[in-house]
Coordinates of C-alpha atoms in Angstrom, one line a residue:
M925 CA 32.6 145.7 111.9
L926 CA 29.7 147.1 114.0
F927 CA 32.1 149.0 116.2
K928 CA 33.9 150.5 113.2
F929 CA 30.7 151.7 111.5
L930 CA 29.2 153.2 114.7
F931 CA 32.4 154.7 116.2
T932 CA 35.4 155.0 113.9
H933 CA 34.0 155.2 110.3
K934 CA 35.0 158.7 109.2
R935 CA 32.1 159.1 106.7
F936 CA 29.3 157.0 108.2
T937 CA 29.7 157.4 111.9
P938 CA 28.7 161.2 112.0
L939 CA 25.4 160.4 110.1
F940 CA 24.6 157.5 112.4
W941 CA 24.9 159.6 115.6
S942 CA 23.1 162.6 114.0
Q943 CA 20.1 160.5 113.2
F944 CA 20.3 158.5 116.5
F945 CA 20.1 161.6 118.7
G946 CA 17.4 163.1 116.4
A947 CA 15.2 160.0 116.6
M948 CA 15.7 159.9 120.4
N949 CA 14.8 163.6 120.7
D950 CA 11.7 163.3 118.6
N951 CA 10.3 160.4 120.6
F952 CA 11.5 161.8 124.0
Y953 CA 9.6 165.1 123.3
K954 CA 6.6 163.5 121.7
N955 CA 6.0 160.9 124.5
A956 CA 6.7 163.4 127.3
L957 CA 4.2 165.8 125.8
V958 CA 1.5 163.1 125.3
I959 CA 1.9 161.9 128.8
L960 CA 1.7 165.4 130.3
I961 CA -1.5 166.1 128.2
T962 CA -3.0 162.8 129.3
F963 CA -2.3 162.9 133.0
K964 CA -2.6 166.6 133.6
G965 CA -6.0 166.8 132.0
V966 CA -4.9 169.6 129.7
E967 CA -7.4 171.3 127.5
V968 CA -6.4 173.2 124.3
F969 CA -8.7 174.9 121.8
G970 CA -11.6 173.4 123.9
L971 CA -10.4 169.8 123.2
Q972 CA -10.2 167.2 125.9
S973 CA -6.9 165.3 126.5
S974 CA -7.9 162.2 124.5
S975 CA -8.6 164.3 121.5
L976 CA -5.4 166.3 122.0
V977 CA -3.3 163.1 121.9
A978 CA -4.8 162.3 118.5
L979 CA -4.2 165.9 117.4
A980 CA -0.6 165.6 118.5
S981 CA 0.0 162.5 116.4
G982 CA -1.7 164.2 113.4
L983 CA 0.5 167.4 113.8
F984 CA 3.7 165.3 113.8
I985 CA 2.6 163.4 110.6
L986 CA 1.1 166.4 108.7
P987 CA 4.4 167.9 107.5
Y988 CA 5.1 164.7 105.6
F989 CA 2.1 165.5 103.4
L990 CA 2.8 169.2 103.2
F991 CA 6.6 169.4 102.7
S992 CA 8.0 166.1 101.5
S993 CA 8.0 167.3 97.9
L994 CA 9.9 170.4 98.8
A995 CA 12.3 168.4 100.9
G996 CA 13.0 166.0 98.0
Q997 CA 13.6 168.8 95.5
L998 CA 16.0 170.7 97.9
T999 CA 18.0 167.6 98.7
D1000 CA 18.5 166.7 95.0
K1001 CA 19.4 170.3 94.1
F1002 CA 21.8 171.1 96.9
T1003 CA 24.4 169.0 98.8
K1004 CA 22.9 166.5 101.2
S1005 CA 25.5 167.3 103.8
S1006 CA 24.4 170.9 103.9
I1007 CA 20.8 169.8 104.2
L1008 CA 21.7 167.4 107.0
K1009 CA 23.7 170.1 108.9
A1010 CA 21.0 172.7 108.4
T1011 CA 18.2 170.5 109.7
K1012 CA 20.2 169.7 112.9
V1013 CA 20.6 173.4 113.6
W1014 CA 16.8 173.6 112.9
E1015 CA 16.3 170.9 115.5
F1016 CA 18.3 172.9 118.1
V1017 CA 16.2 176.0 117.4
T1018 CA 13.0 174.0 117.6
M1019 CA 14.0 172.4 120.9
S1020 CA 14.9 175.8 122.3
L1021 CA 11.4 176.9 121.4
A1022 CA 10.1 173.9 123.3
A1023 CA 12.0 174.9 126.4
L1024 CA 10.4 178.4 126.0
G1025 CA 7.0 176.7 125.7
F1026 CA 7.5 174.8 129.0
Y1027 CA 8.7 177.9 130.7
L1028 CA 5.5 179.7 129.6
N1029 CA 3.4 176.6 130.4
S1030 CA 1.7 177.0 126.9
F1031 CA 0.6 173.7 125.5
E1032 CA -0.7 175.5 122.4
F1033 CA 2.8 176.6 121.7
L1034 CA 4.2 173.1 122.5
L1035 CA 1.8 171.6 120.0
F1036 CA 3.2 174.1 117.4
V1037 CA 6.7 173.0 118.3
L1038 CA 5.6 169.4 117.7
F1039 CA 4.6 170.4 114.2
M1040 CA 8.0 172.1 113.7
M1041 CA 9.7 168.8 114.8
G1042 CA 7.7 166.8 112.3
T1043 CA 8.7 169.4 109.6
Q1044 CA 12.4 169.1 110.6
S1045 CA 12.1 165.2 110.3
T1046 CA 10.4 165.6 106.9
F1047 CA 13.5 167.4 105.5
F1048 CA 16.1 165.3 107.4
G1049 CA 14.7 161.9 106.2
P1050 CA 15.3 162.0 102.4
A1051 CA 18.8 163.6 103.0
K1052 CA 19.7 160.8 105.5
Y1053 CA 18.7 157.9 103.3
S1054 CA 20.0 159.3 100.0
S1055 CA 23.4 160.1 101.6
I1056 CA 24.1 156.6 102.6
P1057 CA 25.2 155.4 99.1
E1058 CA 27.8 158.3 99.1
L1059 CA 29.1 157.6 102.6
V1060 CA 29.8 153.9 102.3
E1061 CA 31.2 151.6 99.6
D1062 CA 28.7 149.8 97.4
K1063 CA 29.5 146.5 99.1
D1064 CA 28.6 148.0 102.4
L1065 CA 25.3 149.6 101.4
L1066 CA 23.1 147.0 102.9
K1067 CA 25.2 147.0 106.1
G1068 CA 24.9 150.8 106.4
N1069 CA 21.1 150.6 106.1
S1070 CA 20.9 147.8 108.6
Y1071 CA 22.8 149.9 111.1
I1072 CA 20.7 153.0 110.5
E1073 CA 17.5 151.0 111.0
M1074 CA 18.9 149.3 114.1
G1075 CA 20.0 152.7 115.5
S1076 CA 16.6 154.3 114.7
F1077 CA 14.5 151.7 116.6
L1078 CA 16.9 151.7 119.5
A1079 CA 16.7 155.5 119.7
I1080 CA 12.9 155.4 119.5
L1081 CA 12.8 152.9 122.4
I1082 CA 15.2 154.9 124.6
G1083 CA 13.5 158.2 123.8
T1084 CA 10.0 156.9 124.4
I1085 CA 11.0 155.4 127.8
L1086 CA 13.0 158.4 129.0
G1087 CA 10.3 160.8 127.8
G1088 CA 7.8 158.9 129.9
M1089 CA 10.1 158.9 133.0
A1090 CA 10.9 162.6 132.6
S1091 CA 7.2 163.6 132.6
G1092 CA 6.6 162.2 136.2
P1093 CA 8.7 164.4 138.6
Q1094 CA 7.6 167.7 140.0
N1095 CA 10.2 169.5 138.0
A1096 CA 9.3 167.7 134.8
Y1097 CA 9.2 170.8 132.7
T1098 CA 12.8 171.7 133.6
I1099 CA 14.1 168.1 133.0
I1100 CA 12.4 167.9 129.6
S1101 CA 13.7 171.3 128.5
Y1102 CA 17.3 170.5 129.4
S1103 CA 17.0 167.0 127.9
V1104 CA 15.6 168.0 124.5
V1105 CA 18.0 170.9 124.1
G1106 CA 21.0 168.8 125.1
L1107 CA 20.1 166.0 122.6
A1108 CA 19.7 168.6 119.9
I1109 CA 23.2 170.0 120.7
L1110 CA 24.7 166.5 120.5
G1111 CA 23.0 166.1 117.1
V1112 CA 24.5 169.4 115.9
I1113 CA 27.9 168.3 117.0
A1114 CA 27.7 165.0 115.3
S1115 CA 26.5 166.6 112.0
R1116 CA 29.5 168.9 111.9
F1117 CA 31.7 165.8 111.0
I1118 CA 29.5 164.7 108.1
P1119 CA 31.8 165.0 105.0
S1120 CA 30.9 167.2 102.0
L1121 CA 28.7 165.3 99.5
N1122 CA 28.1 165.9 95.8
V1123 CA 25.2 167.8 94.3
R1124 CA 23.1 165.3 92.3
D1125 CA 21.1 167.6 90.0
E1126 CA 21.6 171.4 90.0
K1127 CA 18.9 171.7 87.3
V1128 CA 16.1 170.8 89.7
I1129 CA 13.5 173.6 89.7
I1130 CA 12.0 174.2 93.1
D1131 CA 8.2 174.2 92.7
K1132 CA 6.6 176.2 95.5
N1133 CA 3.1 174.9 94.6
L1134 CA 3.0 172.1 97.2
I1135 CA 0.0 170.3 95.6
R1136 CA 1.5 170.2 92.1
S1137 CA 5.0 169.3 93.4
T1138 CA 3.6 166.5 95.6
S1139 CA 1.8 165.1 92.6
D1140 CA 5.0 165.3 90.4
I1141 CA 7.1 163.6 93.1
L1142 CA 4.6 160.7 93.4
K1143 CA 4.8 160.3 89.6
I1144 CA 8.6 160.0 89.8
S1145 CA 8.3 157.0 92.2
K1146 CA 5.9 155.4 89.7
K1147 CA 8.2 155.5 86.7
N1148 CA 10.0 152.3 87.7
K1149 CA 7.8 149.4 88.6
G1150 CA 10.3 147.9 91.0
I1151 CA 10.8 151.2 92.8
N1152 CA 7.1 151.8 93.0
N1153 CA 6.6 148.3 94.5
C1154 CA 9.4 149.0 97.0
V1155 CA 7.8 152.2 98.1
H1156 CA 4.5 150.5 98.8
G1157 CA 6.2 147.6 100.5
I1158 CA 8.0 150.0 102.9
S1159 CA 4.7 151.8 103.5
W1160 CA 3.0 148.6 104.4
F1161 CA 5.8 147.9 106.9
W1162 CA 5.2 151.3 108.6
A1163 CA 1.4 150.7 108.5
M1164 CA 1.8 147.4 110.3
G1165 CA 4.3 149.0 112.8
A1166 CA 1.7 151.7 113.5
A1167 CA -1.1 149.1 113.9
I1168 CA 1.0 147.1 116.4
L1169 CA 2.0 150.1 118.4
T1170 CA -1.7 151.4 118.4
L1171 CA -3.2 148.0 119.5
L1172 CA -0.5 146.8 121.8
P1173 CA -1.1 149.3 124.7
V1174 CA -4.8 148.5 124.8
L1175 CA -4.2 144.8 124.5
C1176 CA -1.6 145.0 127.3
K1177 CA -3.9 146.9 129.7
T1178 CA -7.3 145.4 128.8
Y1179 CA -6.6 141.8 128.1
L1180 CA -3.4 141.1 130.0
S1181 CA -4.1 143.5 133.0
G1182 CA -0.6 144.9 132.4
S1183 CA 1.1 147.7 134.3
E1184 CA 3.1 150.5 132.7
E1185 CA 6.2 148.4 133.4
L1186 CA 4.8 145.5 131.4
M1187 CA 4.1 147.8 128.5
T1188 CA 7.7 149.0 128.7
Y1189 CA 8.8 145.3 128.6
F1190 CA 6.7 144.8 125.4
L1191 CA 8.2 148.0 123.8
T1192 CA 11.7 146.7 124.6
L1193 CA 10.9 143.4 122.9
F1194 CA 9.4 145.3 120.0
T1195 CA 12.6 147.4 119.6
L1196 CA 15.0 144.5 120.1
G1197 CA 13.3 142.5 117.5
M1198 CA 13.4 145.3 115.0
G1199 CA 17.1 146.1 115.8
I1200 CA 18.3 142.5 115.6
G1201 CA 16.2 141.8 112.5
S1202 CA 17.8 144.9 110.8
I1203 CA 21.3 143.7 111.6
L1204 CA 20.7 140.1 110.6
S1205 CA 19.1 141.2 107.3
E1206 CA 22.5 142.1 106.0
K1207 CA 23.9 138.7 107.2
L1208 CA 21.1 136.7 105.6
S1209 CA 21.6 138.4 102.3
H1210 CA 25.4 138.3 102.6
G1211 CA 25.8 142.0 102.0
K1212 CA 23.8 142.0 98.7
V1213 CA 20.5 143.6 97.9
D1214 CA 18.4 140.4 97.9
I1215 CA 14.7 140.9 97.7
G1216 CA 14.2 137.2 97.8
V1217 CA 14.2 137.4 101.6
I1218 CA 11.2 139.8 101.6
P1219 CA 8.3 137.4 101.1
W1220 CA 9.7 135.1 103.8
S1221 CA 10.0 138.0 106.3
L1222 CA 6.6 139.2 105.4
L1223 CA 5.2 135.7 106.0
G1224 CA 6.9 135.5 109.3
L1225 CA 5.5 138.9 110.4
G1226 CA 2.0 137.8 109.6
I1227 CA 2.2 134.4 111.2
F1228 CA 3.6 135.7 114.5
M1229 CA 1.0 138.5 114.5
I1230 CA -1.7 135.9 114.3
D1231 CA -0.1 133.6 117.0
F1232 CA 0.4 136.6 119.2
A1233 CA -3.3 137.3 119.1
I1234 CA -4.3 133.7 119.7
I1235 CA -2.0 133.3 122.8
S1236 CA -3.2 136.7 124.1
K1237 CA -6.8 135.5 124.0
D1238 CA -5.8 132.3 125.9
L1239 CA -3.8 134.2 128.5
S1240 CA -6.6 136.8 129.1
A1241 CA -8.8 133.9 130.3
L1242 CA -6.2 132.9 132.9
I1243 CA -5.3 136.3 134.3
T1244 CA -7.2 137.6 137.2
N1245 CA -4.7 140.0 138.9
Q1246 CA -4.6 143.7 138.1
Q1247 CA -1.5 145.7 137.1
L1248 CA 0.8 142.8 136.3
S1249 CA 4.5 143.5 136.4
P1250 CA 6.8 141.9 133.9
K1251 CA 8.0 139.4 136.7
M1252 CA 4.4 138.5 137.5
F1253 CA 3.5 138.2 133.9
L1254 CA 6.4 135.9 133.0
S1255 CA 5.3 133.5 135.8
I1256 CA 2.1 132.7 133.9
E1257 CA 2.1 129.7 131.5
G1258 CA 2.2 130.9 127.9
S1259 CA 3.8 134.2 128.7
F1260 CA 7.2 133.2 127.1
R1261 CA 5.4 132.2 123.9
L1262 CA 3.7 135.5 123.7
S1263 CA 7.0 137.3 124.4
F1264 CA 8.6 135.3 121.7
D1265 CA 5.8 136.1 119.2
L1266 CA 6.2 139.8 119.8
F1267 CA 10.0 139.6 119.4
A1268 CA 9.6 137.4 116.3
M1269 CA 7.1 139.5 114.5
T1270 CA 9.2 142.6 114.9
F1271 CA 12.4 140.6 114.0
F1272 CA 10.9 139.7 110.7
G1273 CA 9.8 143.3 110.3
G1274 CA 13.4 144.4 110.6
V1275 CA 14.5 141.8 108.1
Y1276 CA 11.8 143.0 105.8
S1277 CA 12.5 146.7 105.8
V1278 CA 16.3 146.9 105.2
P1279 CA 16.5 145.3 101.7
L1280 CA 13.6 147.6 100.5
Y1281 CA 15.4 150.8 101.5
T1282 CA 18.6 149.5 100.0
Y1283 CA 16.9 148.6 96.8
L1284 CA 15.6 152.2 96.5
Q1285 CA 19.1 153.5 97.0
K1286 CA 20.8 151.1 94.6
F1287 CA 18.3 151.0 91.7
G1288 CA 16.7 154.4 92.0
N1289 CA 17.9 157.1 89.6
S1290 CA 20.7 158.9 91.6
K1291 CA 19.6 162.3 90.3
E1292 CA 16.0 161.7 91.6
L1293 CA 16.8 159.6 94.7
S1294 CA 15.9 162.2 97.3
R1295 CA 12.6 162.9 95.6
I1296 CA 11.9 159.1 95.4
L1297 CA 12.6 158.9 99.2
A1298 CA 10.3 161.9 99.7
A1299 CA 7.6 160.2 97.8
N1300 CA 8.2 157.2 100.0
N1301 CA 7.6 159.4 103.1
I1302 CA 4.3 160.7 101.6
W1303 CA 3.1 157.1 101.0
N1304 CA 4.3 156.1 104.5
A1305 CA 2.1 158.8 106.0
I1306 CA -0.9 157.9 103.9
Y1307 CA -0.6 154.2 104.9
M1308 CA -0.3 155.1 108.6
I1309 CA -3.3 157.3 108.5
L1310 CA -5.3 154.8 106.6
I1311 CA -4.4 152.1 109.1
S1312 CA -5.5 154.4 111.9
V1313 CA -8.8 155.0 110.2
I1314 CA -9.3 151.3 109.7
I1315 CA -8.6 150.6 113.4
M1316 CA -11.1 153.3 114.3
I1317 CA -13.8 151.8 112.1
L1318 CA -13.1 148.3 113.4
S1319 CA -13.2 149.5 117.0
S1320 CA -16.5 151.3 116.3
Q1321 CA -17.9 148.0 115.1
K1322 CA -16.9 146.3 118.3
V1323 CA -14.1 144.3 116.7
S1324 CA -11.7 143.4 119.6
E1325 CA -8.0 144.3 119.5
I1326 CA -7.2 140.6 119.4
N1327 CA -9.3 140.1 116.3
Q1328 CA -7.8 143.1 114.7
F1329 CA -4.3 141.6 115.2
I1330 CA -5.6 138.5 113.5
I1331 CA -7.1 140.5 110.6
F1332 CA -3.9 142.5 109.9
G1333 CA -1.8 139.3 110.3
G1334 CA -4.0 137.5 107.8
I1335 CA -3.7 140.3 105.3
T1336 CA 0.1 140.3 105.7
V1337 CA 0.3 136.6 105.1
F1338 CA -1.9 137.1 102.0
F1339 CA 0.4 139.8 100.7
S1340 CA 3.4 137.6 101.3
I1341 CA 1.9 135.0 98.9
I1342 CA 1.1 137.6 96.3
L1343 CA 4.6 139.0 96.6
Y1344 CA 6.1 135.5 96.2
L1345 CA 4.2 134.8 93.0
N1346 CA 5.5 138.1 91.6
I1347 CA 9.2 137.6 92.5
S1348 CA 9.4 133.8 92.8
E1349 CA 12.7 133.6 91.0
Y1350 CA 14.3 136.0 93.5
V1351 CA 13.0 133.8 96.4
W1352 CA 14.5 130.7 94.9
R1353 CA 17.8 132.5 94.3
F1354 CA 17.8 133.4 98.0
I1355 CA 17.1 129.8 98.9
C1356 CA 19.9 128.6 96.7
E1357 CA 22.5 130.9 98.2
F1358 CA 21.3 130.3 101.8
T1359 CA 21.5 126.5 101.3
A1360 CA 24.9 126.6 99.6
R1361 CA 26.5 128.8 102.3
L1362 CA 24.9 126.8 105.0
L1363 CA 26.2 123.4 103.8
Y1364 CA 29.5 124.4 102.1
N1365 CA 32.6 126.5 102.8
I1366 CA 32.7 128.7 99.7
D1367 CA 35.6 130.7 98.3
V1368 CA 34.9 133.0 95.3
E1369 CA 37.8 134.4 93.3
G1370 CA 37.2 137.1 90.7
L1371 CA 33.7 138.3 91.7
E1372 CA 34.7 141.8 90.5
K1373 CA 34.7 140.5 87.0
F1374 CA 31.0 139.9 86.9
P1375 CA 29.5 142.2 84.2
K1376 CA 27.2 144.9 85.5
D1377 CA 24.2 146.5 83.8
K1378 CA 23.9 144.2 80.9
S1379 CA 22.7 140.7 80.0
V1380 CA 25.2 137.8 80.4
I1381 CA 25.4 134.1 79.9
I1382 CA 27.2 132.2 82.6
V1383 CA 28.9 128.9 81.5
S1384 CA 30.4 126.4 83.9
N1385 CA 31.8 122.9 84.1
H1386 CA 29.3 120.4 85.4
V1387 CA 30.6 117.9 88.0
S1388 CA 27.5 117.5 90.3
Y1389 CA 23.8 117.9 90.5
V1390 CA 24.1 120.9 92.8
D1391 CA 26.4 123.1 90.7
W1392 CA 23.6 125.5 90.0
L1393 CA 23.4 126.4 93.8
F1394 CA 26.8 128.0 93.6
I1395 CA 26.3 129.8 90.3
Q1396 CA 23.2 131.6 91.8
L1397 CA 25.2 133.2 94.6
L1398 CA 27.5 135.0 92.1
S1399 CA 24.8 137.0 90.4
P1400 CA 23.0 140.1 91.7
L1401 CA 20.0 138.9 89.7
P1402 CA 18.4 135.4 89.5
V1403 CA 20.1 133.1 87.0
R1404 CA 17.7 131.4 84.6
F1405 CA 19.2 127.9 84.1
V1406 CA 18.7 125.8 81.0
I1407 CA 17.7 122.4 82.2
Y1408 CA 17.2 119.0 80.4
Y1409 CA 13.4 118.7 79.9
K1410 CA 13.2 115.2 81.4
Y1411 CA 14.5 116.6 84.7
Y1412 CA 12.0 119.4 84.4
N1413 CA 8.8 117.5 83.6
P1414 CA 8.1 115.3 86.7
F1415 CA 4.8 116.6 88.2
Y1416 CA 6.4 116.9 91.7
L1417 CA 9.1 119.2 90.3
R1418 CA 7.5 121.1 87.4
F1419 CA 5.6 123.7 89.5
W1420 CA 8.6 124.6 91.6
L1421 CA 11.1 124.7 88.7
A1422 CA 8.7 126.9 86.8
Q1423 CA 8.6 129.3 89.9
A1424 CA 12.4 129.5 89.6
K1425 CA 12.0 130.5 85.9
L1426 CA 14.1 127.5 84.7
I1427 CA 14.1 126.9 80.9
P1428 CA 13.5 123.2 79.8
I1429 CA 15.4 122.1 76.7
A1430 CA 15.5 118.9 74.6
G1431 CA 17.8 117.5 71.9
S1432 CA 16.8 118.2 68.3
F1433 CA 15.8 114.6 67.8
E1434 CA 13.9 114.3 71.1
N1435 CA 11.4 117.1 71.2
R1436 CA 11.7 119.8 68.5
K1437 CA 8.9 121.9 70.0
T1438 CA 10.6 122.0 73.4
L1439 CA 14.0 122.9 71.8
N1440 CA 12.5 125.8 69.8
N1441 CA 10.6 127.1 72.8
A1442 CA 13.8 127.0 74.8
F1443 CA 15.7 129.1 72.3
G1444 CA 12.8 131.5 71.9
T1445 CA 12.7 132.0 75.7
I1446 CA 16.5 132.5 76.0
H1447 CA 16.6 135.1 73.2
S1448 CA 13.6 136.9 74.6
A1449 CA 15.3 137.0 78.1
L1450 CA 18.7 138.2 76.8
K1451 CA 17.1 141.1 74.9
Q1452 CA 16.0 142.5 78.2
N1453 CA 18.7 144.4 79.9
K1454 CA 20.4 142.8 82.9
S1455 CA 19.1 139.2 82.3
V1456 CA 21.4 136.3 83.3
I1457 CA 21.2 132.8 81.7
G1458 CA 23.0 129.8 83.1
L1459 CA 24.4 127.1 80.8
F1460 CA 26.4 123.9 81.3
P1461 CA 28.0 123.5 77.8
E1462 CA 28.7 119.8 78.4
G1463 CA 25.0 119.2 78.6
E1464 CA 25.3 116.5 81.3
V1465 CA 26.9 115.9 84.7
S1466 CA 30.4 114.4 84.4
R1467 CA 30.6 110.7 85.2
D1468 CA 34.4 110.6 85.7
G1469 CA 35.2 114.1 87.0
K1470 CA 36.8 115.1 83.7
L1471 CA 35.6 117.7 81.2
S1472 CA 33.3 116.3 78.4
S1473 CA 32.9 117.7 74.9
F1474 CA 30.9 120.9 74.6
K1475 CA 27.5 120.9 72.8
S1476 CA 26.8 123.5 70.1
G1477 CA 23.9 125.2 71.9
I1478 CA 25.8 128.2 73.1
D1479 CA 27.1 129.0 69.6
K1480 CA 23.5 129.0 68.3
I1481 CA 22.4 131.3 71.1
L1482 CA 25.2 133.8 70.4
V1483 CA 24.3 134.1 66.7
D1484 CA 21.0 135.8 67.5
S1485 CA 21.9 137.1 70.9
P1486 CA 25.5 138.3 70.9
V1487 CA 25.9 139.0 74.6
T1488 CA 28.8 138.7 77.0
V1489 CA 29.8 135.2 78.2
L1490 CA 31.2 134.7 81.7
P1491 CA 33.1 131.5 82.2
I1492 CA 33.4 130.0 85.7
K1493 CA 35.0 126.9 87.0
L1494 CA 33.8 124.9 90.1
E1495 CA 36.3 123.0 92.1
G1496 CA 35.7 120.7 95.1
L1497 CA 32.4 119.2 94.1
W1498 CA 33.7 116.1 92.5
G1499 CA 33.7 113.5 95.3
S1500 CA 30.6 115.0 97.0
N1501 CA 27.4 113.0 97.5
F1502 CA 25.8 114.8 94.5
S1503 CA 28.5 113.6 92.1
W1504 CA 29.2 110.3 90.4
S1505 CA 32.6 109.9 92.0
G1506 CA 31.8 106.5 93.6
G1507 CA 29.9 105.3 90.5
K1508 CA 26.6 106.3 91.9
L1509 CA 25.0 109.2 93.7
F1510 CA 25.3 109.4 97.5
S1511 CA 28.1 106.9 97.5
N1512 CA 29.6 108.7 100.5
F1513 CA 26.3 109.3 102.3
P1514 CA 25.9 110.4 105.1
K1515 CA 28.6 113.0 105.3
F1516 CA 28.1 116.0 107.6
N1517 CA 31.3 118.0 107.3
K1518 CA 31.2 121.2 105.4
R1519 CA 32.9 120.6 102.0
K1520 CA 35.1 123.4 100.6
V1521 CA 34.1 124.7 97.2
K1522 CA 36.1 127.1 95.2
I1523 CA 34.5 129.2 92.4
N1524 CA 36.9 130.7 89.9
I1525 CA 35.5 133.5 87.7
Y1526 CA 37.4 134.1 84.5
D1527 CA 37.5 137.3 82.4
P1528 CA 34.3 137.9 80.4
I1529 CA 34.3 137.0 76.8
E1530 CA 32.5 139.1 74.2
A1531 CA 30.3 137.1 71.7
N1532 CA 32.6 137.9 68.7
D1533 CA 35.6 136.4 70.5
F1534 CA 33.9 133.3 71.9
S1535 CA 34.6 129.8 70.7
R1536 CA 34.1 126.4 72.4
E1537 CA 37.7 125.6 71.8
K1538 CA 38.9 128.6 73.7
L1539 CA 36.5 127.8 76.5
K1540 CA 37.8 124.3 76.8
E1541 CA 41.4 125.5 76.8
L1542 CA 40.5 127.9 79.6
Y1543 CA 39.1 125.1 81.8
E1544 CA 42.0 122.7 81.1
K1545 CA 44.7 125.2 82.2

């Protein structure tokens, strides 16, 4: 599948290589220019090299503030394919100007070219991400994003390393000029094969007032709470990436006595972690947009940032040599732990970012998608500048780079907890699906029948105490199960079941208040669009593997909430350790082979056609 998407997919492959060569070119040129400024002692506008490096970074980011609003408007108004192709030609022209700048030995001009590159990237980004939903099938959307992210980080690594290498030789200017123009040509060639894409909204009015249009675009991203949270979540990811890449070189040189080769080794681990995390994000979510994985990945990022700082401090006390090579470094006790920490933190970063981008594409208004992505770019830039300012303030207060890692890691862990509390039902849905697929071989038939964009009640036969695990993996949204209140109330379960948003219910003669509260919660949930309620009409787990009589609860629900009912049937769970097949639970325990479970999804039934008798006939066929 990876080979197909990268090399033979007629629609996706051209976009992948267009952005790959572009990201490589950006970082090749930027790193080569920074190293030349640093080591040649260049002065421009009376600024020393250290100030020029900061200016160069600012010039590359500035266009995201200035022109993202215009980029979003143009990409929504015109075809994305035309924008993508035009920006690649723009890149070629810009890199040709860079070659001219090297020929003239004019660093003032080369800094202007860097600004032009940032501007080109500002227009390319929204078109790139908003075109993915049109280039791949919906089921491959997460996969497409994971490959784009993997390719981007790999291109950044290669470009950064090659840019540094190209700046060393005597004929550096010539090598850099040919390289950046050559990469731009490859990008133009790849873009020629991008298929024609649809116009999303011809009625978009291009507002040339950049301040007003920027304000308007930021308002568009705020209209939907989920989209707005996603934008800020992505921006935090870029802020932490910027923090790591800012602190890592100083930590490598000052605390670990590292050489340039050791820093390259660290950058390689950084990029591999991001790339592999991006790819596995799609595997962990089984091709679906599952934001339940996000708090876990954010927690992993924060924990490994903290541990990276702790082991760095321990290693700094042991290291006495200067200019350690990777081989010398890896001979020191604790170096493998530090290497793993760096890989793991970026791995979790890759897992974290892909579902967020995919969520924007899937749930953002398609007519406004490019403007939403442009707003995302603006917030990314704001967050990265803020993190740079914070690092400057902390450094001025003599806070060591190691302690800054701990501070940012601690904040990230804190955010993961806050995020969990806000989307706990999604987290538990992710746990359910991950557990079910880990322990069972699951075959689903009829998944295409699942109703989209409306509330639904899922009903199922009930043959084991883990039936709910399998029902969760069918739905794109968390399923709120109705559960017998005596199973819900034990103090050691109540907190966690509440986090999963389960609904306790009792019989009319057991606890009238609990019963009324349950129906009130169900009706309230179903009135919200796209809610999913899970019911077991039998009301209890089967003791003989056969279908029991159905209770009347579902009829009462449909009277006041006439929504679609989706019947499913579970096969293969009778005889498992969580069923009563042997007269008691765990009668066959221990049993370590993966049991095959089949889930049959029947045609949805509208409320006015539903009856318990029809449902029972369906199950008994």
